[in-house]
Short mmCIF file of C-alpha atoms in Angstrom, two decimals:
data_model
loop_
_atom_site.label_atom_id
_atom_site.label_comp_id
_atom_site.label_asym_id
_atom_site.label_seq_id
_atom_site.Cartn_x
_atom_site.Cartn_y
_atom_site.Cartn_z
CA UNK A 121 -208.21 12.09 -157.80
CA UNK A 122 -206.43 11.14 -154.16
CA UNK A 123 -208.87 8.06 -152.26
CA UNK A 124 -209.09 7.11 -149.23
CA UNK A 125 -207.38 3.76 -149.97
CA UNK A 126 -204.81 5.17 -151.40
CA UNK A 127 -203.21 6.10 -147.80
CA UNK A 128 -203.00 2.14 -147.30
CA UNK A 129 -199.81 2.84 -148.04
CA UNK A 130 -198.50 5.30 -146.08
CA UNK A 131 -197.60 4.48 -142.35
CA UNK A 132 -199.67 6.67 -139.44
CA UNK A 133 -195.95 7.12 -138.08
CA UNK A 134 -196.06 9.51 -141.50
CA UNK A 135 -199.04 11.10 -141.27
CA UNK A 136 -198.93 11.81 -137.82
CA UNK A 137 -195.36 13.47 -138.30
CA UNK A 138 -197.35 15.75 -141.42
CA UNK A 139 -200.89 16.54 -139.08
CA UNK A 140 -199.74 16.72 -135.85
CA UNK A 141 -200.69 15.58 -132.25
CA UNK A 142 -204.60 17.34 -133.45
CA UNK A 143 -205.09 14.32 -135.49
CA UNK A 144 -203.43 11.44 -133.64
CA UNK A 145 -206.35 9.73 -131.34
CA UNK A 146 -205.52 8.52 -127.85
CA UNK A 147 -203.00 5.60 -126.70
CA UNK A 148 -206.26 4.05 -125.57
CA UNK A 149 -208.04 3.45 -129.07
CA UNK A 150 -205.62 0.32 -130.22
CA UNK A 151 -205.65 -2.90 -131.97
CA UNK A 152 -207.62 -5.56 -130.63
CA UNK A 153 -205.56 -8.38 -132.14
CA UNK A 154 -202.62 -9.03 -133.61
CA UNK A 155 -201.00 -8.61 -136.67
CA UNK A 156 -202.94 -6.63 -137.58
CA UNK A 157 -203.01 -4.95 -141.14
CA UNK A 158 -202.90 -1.07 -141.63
CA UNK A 159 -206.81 0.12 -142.71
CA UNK A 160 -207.42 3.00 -144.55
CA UNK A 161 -211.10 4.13 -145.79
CA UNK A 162 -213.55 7.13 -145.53
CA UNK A 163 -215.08 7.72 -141.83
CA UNK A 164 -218.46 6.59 -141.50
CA UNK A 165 -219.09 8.05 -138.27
CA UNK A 166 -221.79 6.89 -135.11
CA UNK A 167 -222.73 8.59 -132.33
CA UNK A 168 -223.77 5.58 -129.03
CA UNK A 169 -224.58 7.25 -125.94
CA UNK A 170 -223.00 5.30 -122.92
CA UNK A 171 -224.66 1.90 -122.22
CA UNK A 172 -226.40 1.94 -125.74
CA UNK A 173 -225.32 0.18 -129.52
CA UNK A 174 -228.27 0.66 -131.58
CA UNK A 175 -226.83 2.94 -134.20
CA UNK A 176 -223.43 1.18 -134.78
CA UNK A 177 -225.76 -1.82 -135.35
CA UNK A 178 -228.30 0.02 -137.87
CA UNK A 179 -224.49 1.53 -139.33
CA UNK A 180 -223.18 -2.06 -140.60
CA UNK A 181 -226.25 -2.02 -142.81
CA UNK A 182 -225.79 1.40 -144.01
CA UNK A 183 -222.17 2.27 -144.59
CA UNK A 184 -220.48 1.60 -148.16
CA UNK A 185 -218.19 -0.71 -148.41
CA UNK A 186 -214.52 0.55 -147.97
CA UNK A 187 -215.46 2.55 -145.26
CA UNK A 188 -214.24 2.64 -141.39
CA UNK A 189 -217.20 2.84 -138.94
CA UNK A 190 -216.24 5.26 -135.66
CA UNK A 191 -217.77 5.61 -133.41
CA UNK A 192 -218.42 7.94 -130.47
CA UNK A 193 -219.23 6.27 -127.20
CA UNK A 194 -217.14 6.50 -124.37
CA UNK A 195 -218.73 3.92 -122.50
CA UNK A 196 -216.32 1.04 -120.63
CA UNK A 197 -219.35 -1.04 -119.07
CA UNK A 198 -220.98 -2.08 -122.09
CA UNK A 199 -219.86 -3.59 -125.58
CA UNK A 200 -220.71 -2.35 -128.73
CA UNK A 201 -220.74 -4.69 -130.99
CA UNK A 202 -220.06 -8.66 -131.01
CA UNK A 203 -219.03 -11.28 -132.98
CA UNK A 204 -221.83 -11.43 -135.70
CA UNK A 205 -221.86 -7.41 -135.98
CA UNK A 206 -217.95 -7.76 -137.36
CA UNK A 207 -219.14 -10.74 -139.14
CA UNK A 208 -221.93 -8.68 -141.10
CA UNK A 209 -219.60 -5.42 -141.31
CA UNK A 210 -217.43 -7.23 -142.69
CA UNK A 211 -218.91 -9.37 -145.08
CA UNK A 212 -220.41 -6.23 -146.49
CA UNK A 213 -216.78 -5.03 -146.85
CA UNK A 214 -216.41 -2.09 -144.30
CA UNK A 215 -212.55 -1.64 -143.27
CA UNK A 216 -212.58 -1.63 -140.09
CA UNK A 217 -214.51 -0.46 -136.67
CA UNK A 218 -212.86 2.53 -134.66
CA UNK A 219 -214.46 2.54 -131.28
CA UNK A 220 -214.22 4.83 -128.49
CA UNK A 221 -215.73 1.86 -126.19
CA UNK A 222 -215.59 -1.58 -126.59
CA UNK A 223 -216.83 -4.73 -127.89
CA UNK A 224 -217.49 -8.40 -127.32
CA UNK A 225 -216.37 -12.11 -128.79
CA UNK A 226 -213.18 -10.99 -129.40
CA UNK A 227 -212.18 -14.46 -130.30
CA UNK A 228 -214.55 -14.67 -132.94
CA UNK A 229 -213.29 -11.34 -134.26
CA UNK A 230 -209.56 -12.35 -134.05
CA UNK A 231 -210.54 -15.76 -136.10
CA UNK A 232 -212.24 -13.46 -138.56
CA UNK A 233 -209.18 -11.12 -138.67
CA UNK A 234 -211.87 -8.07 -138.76
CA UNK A 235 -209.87 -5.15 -137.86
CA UNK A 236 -211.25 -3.32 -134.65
CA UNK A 237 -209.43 -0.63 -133.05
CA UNK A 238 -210.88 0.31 -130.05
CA UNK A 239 -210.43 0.70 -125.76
CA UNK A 240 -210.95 -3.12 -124.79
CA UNK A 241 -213.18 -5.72 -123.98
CA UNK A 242 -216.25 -6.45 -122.21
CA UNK A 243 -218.73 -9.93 -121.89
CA UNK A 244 -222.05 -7.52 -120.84
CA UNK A 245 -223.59 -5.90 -124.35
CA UNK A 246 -225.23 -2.61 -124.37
CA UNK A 247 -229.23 -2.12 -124.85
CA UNK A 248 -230.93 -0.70 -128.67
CA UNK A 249 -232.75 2.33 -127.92
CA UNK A 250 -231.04 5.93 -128.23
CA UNK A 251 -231.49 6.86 -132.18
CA UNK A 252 -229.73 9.20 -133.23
CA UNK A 253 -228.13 10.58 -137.16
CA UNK A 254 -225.49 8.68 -138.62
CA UNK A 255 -222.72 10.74 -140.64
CA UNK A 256 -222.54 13.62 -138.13
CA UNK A 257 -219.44 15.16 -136.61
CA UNK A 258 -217.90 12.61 -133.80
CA UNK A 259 -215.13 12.83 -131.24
CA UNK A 260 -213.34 9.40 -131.18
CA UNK A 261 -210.08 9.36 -129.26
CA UNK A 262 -209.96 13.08 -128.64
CA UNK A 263 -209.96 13.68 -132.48
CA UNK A 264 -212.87 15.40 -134.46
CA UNK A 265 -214.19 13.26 -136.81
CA UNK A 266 -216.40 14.06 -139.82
CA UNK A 267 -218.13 12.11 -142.28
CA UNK A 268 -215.74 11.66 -145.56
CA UNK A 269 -212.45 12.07 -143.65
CA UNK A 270 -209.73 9.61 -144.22
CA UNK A 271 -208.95 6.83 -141.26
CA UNK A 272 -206.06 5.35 -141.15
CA UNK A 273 -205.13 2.49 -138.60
CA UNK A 274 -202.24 0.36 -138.03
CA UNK A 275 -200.61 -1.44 -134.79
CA UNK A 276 -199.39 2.09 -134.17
CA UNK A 277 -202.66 3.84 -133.61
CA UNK A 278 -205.19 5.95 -135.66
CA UNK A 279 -204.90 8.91 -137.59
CA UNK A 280 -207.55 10.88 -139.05
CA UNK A 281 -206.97 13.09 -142.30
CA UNK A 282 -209.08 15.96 -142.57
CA UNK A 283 -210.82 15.01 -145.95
CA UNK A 284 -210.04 18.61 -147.19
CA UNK A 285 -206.42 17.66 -147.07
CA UNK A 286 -206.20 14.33 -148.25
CA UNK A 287 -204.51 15.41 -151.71
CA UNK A 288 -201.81 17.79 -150.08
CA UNK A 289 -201.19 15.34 -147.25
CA UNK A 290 -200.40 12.09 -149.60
CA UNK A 291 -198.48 13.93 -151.85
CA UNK A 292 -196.53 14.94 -148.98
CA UNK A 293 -196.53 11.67 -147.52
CA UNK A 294 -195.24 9.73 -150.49
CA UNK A 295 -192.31 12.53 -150.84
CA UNK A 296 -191.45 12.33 -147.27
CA UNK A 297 -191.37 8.25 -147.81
CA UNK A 298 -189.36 8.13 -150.76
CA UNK A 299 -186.86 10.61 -148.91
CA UNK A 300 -186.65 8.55 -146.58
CA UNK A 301 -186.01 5.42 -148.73
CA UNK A 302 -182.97 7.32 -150.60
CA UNK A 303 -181.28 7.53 -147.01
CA UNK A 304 -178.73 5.37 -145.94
CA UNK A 305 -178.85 4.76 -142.21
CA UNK A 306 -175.20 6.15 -142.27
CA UNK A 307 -176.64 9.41 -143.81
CA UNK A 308 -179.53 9.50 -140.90
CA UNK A 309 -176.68 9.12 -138.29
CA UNK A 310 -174.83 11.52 -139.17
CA UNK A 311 -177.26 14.38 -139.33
CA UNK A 312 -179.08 13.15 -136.83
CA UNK A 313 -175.90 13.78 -134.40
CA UNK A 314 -175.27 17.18 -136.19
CA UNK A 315 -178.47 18.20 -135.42
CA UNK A 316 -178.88 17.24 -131.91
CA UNK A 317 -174.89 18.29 -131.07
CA UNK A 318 -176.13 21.77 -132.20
CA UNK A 319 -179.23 21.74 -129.90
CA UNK A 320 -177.20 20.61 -127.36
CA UNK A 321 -174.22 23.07 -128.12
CA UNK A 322 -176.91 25.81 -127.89
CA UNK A 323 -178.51 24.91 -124.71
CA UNK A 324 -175.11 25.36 -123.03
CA UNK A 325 -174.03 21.55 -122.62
CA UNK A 326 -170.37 20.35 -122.38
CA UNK A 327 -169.60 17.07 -122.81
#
């Protein structure tokens, strides 16, 4: 049975060649330090209406370990979550936060090396009122997230794997990868330039 750790492995450069713009998020959702490692783990997904944190803070307490918390906010002004929210998350062993906002004590997160992928950084925190469910359908960085679905992160940006596909999409991944490791970059030159001489020889150019 294909888990969500399993895509550790497998570069979002990969996936996102397999699933398509659809299931890339934004330029803006990125690593907030760096190195940082590639992340992989079910979506445990938060809904924070703009200026508000109080369900990404009641999520650290809820979601299983192995998971990556994102979140839905949109919100520039105010931070999500600090330094001590990473420090629980991650002592209880989620991944990773995906954030479409931002957060706080980013130093104390770098020192940590908690992986956070979101839009920036702000010193003013949000307030804890707006409850709302956990585990419901998101949008984080444009993309559709649902509870269960496989998150992958690396310094290249975040790809979400519909958790329907997860089987057919690392299969395909690891063939595509060991493909790729039989090729010599002499081999990937020269059909490279085959390929775009005859897209070129077909659009009429001379030269």
């Amino acid at each position: 049975m294909t888990t969500a750790t399993q895509f550790q492995e497998i570069p979002t450069t990969t996936l996102a060649d397999l699933l398509g713009r659809a299931q890339v998020m934004g330029v803006g959702i990125r690593p907030l330090w760096a190195p940082v490692p590639r992340v992989a783990g079910p979506a445990y997904t938060v809904s924070c209406p703009p200026g508000d944190n109080l369900m990404l803070h009641a999520a650290i307490h809820r979601a299983p370990a192995g998971s990556v918390v994102v979140v839905e906010s949109g919100d520039l002004d105010h931070a999500l979550a600090g330094g001590n929210v990473c420090a629980v998350a991650q002592r209880r062993g989620i991944a990773a936060f995906v954030a479409d906002g931002v957060i706080r004590d980013l130093a104390e997160v770098r020192e940590a090396r908690f992986p956070v992928f979101a839009r920036g950084v702000i010193p003013i925190p949000g307030t804890k009122a707006a409850v709302r469910p956990l585990n419901e359908r998101v949008s984080c960085g444009g993309v559709a997230v649902d509870a269960g679905d496989v998150v992958v992160a690396d310094e290249e940006g975040v790809v979400v794997v519909p958790a329907a596909r997860r089987e057919e999409i690392l299969a395909a991944a690891r063939a595509r990868l060991a493909k790729e490791a039989d090729e010599s970059l002499d081999d990937w030159e020269a059909a490279h330039r085959a390929r775009i001489d005859k897209i070129l020889a077909e659009g009429g150019f001379e030269g």
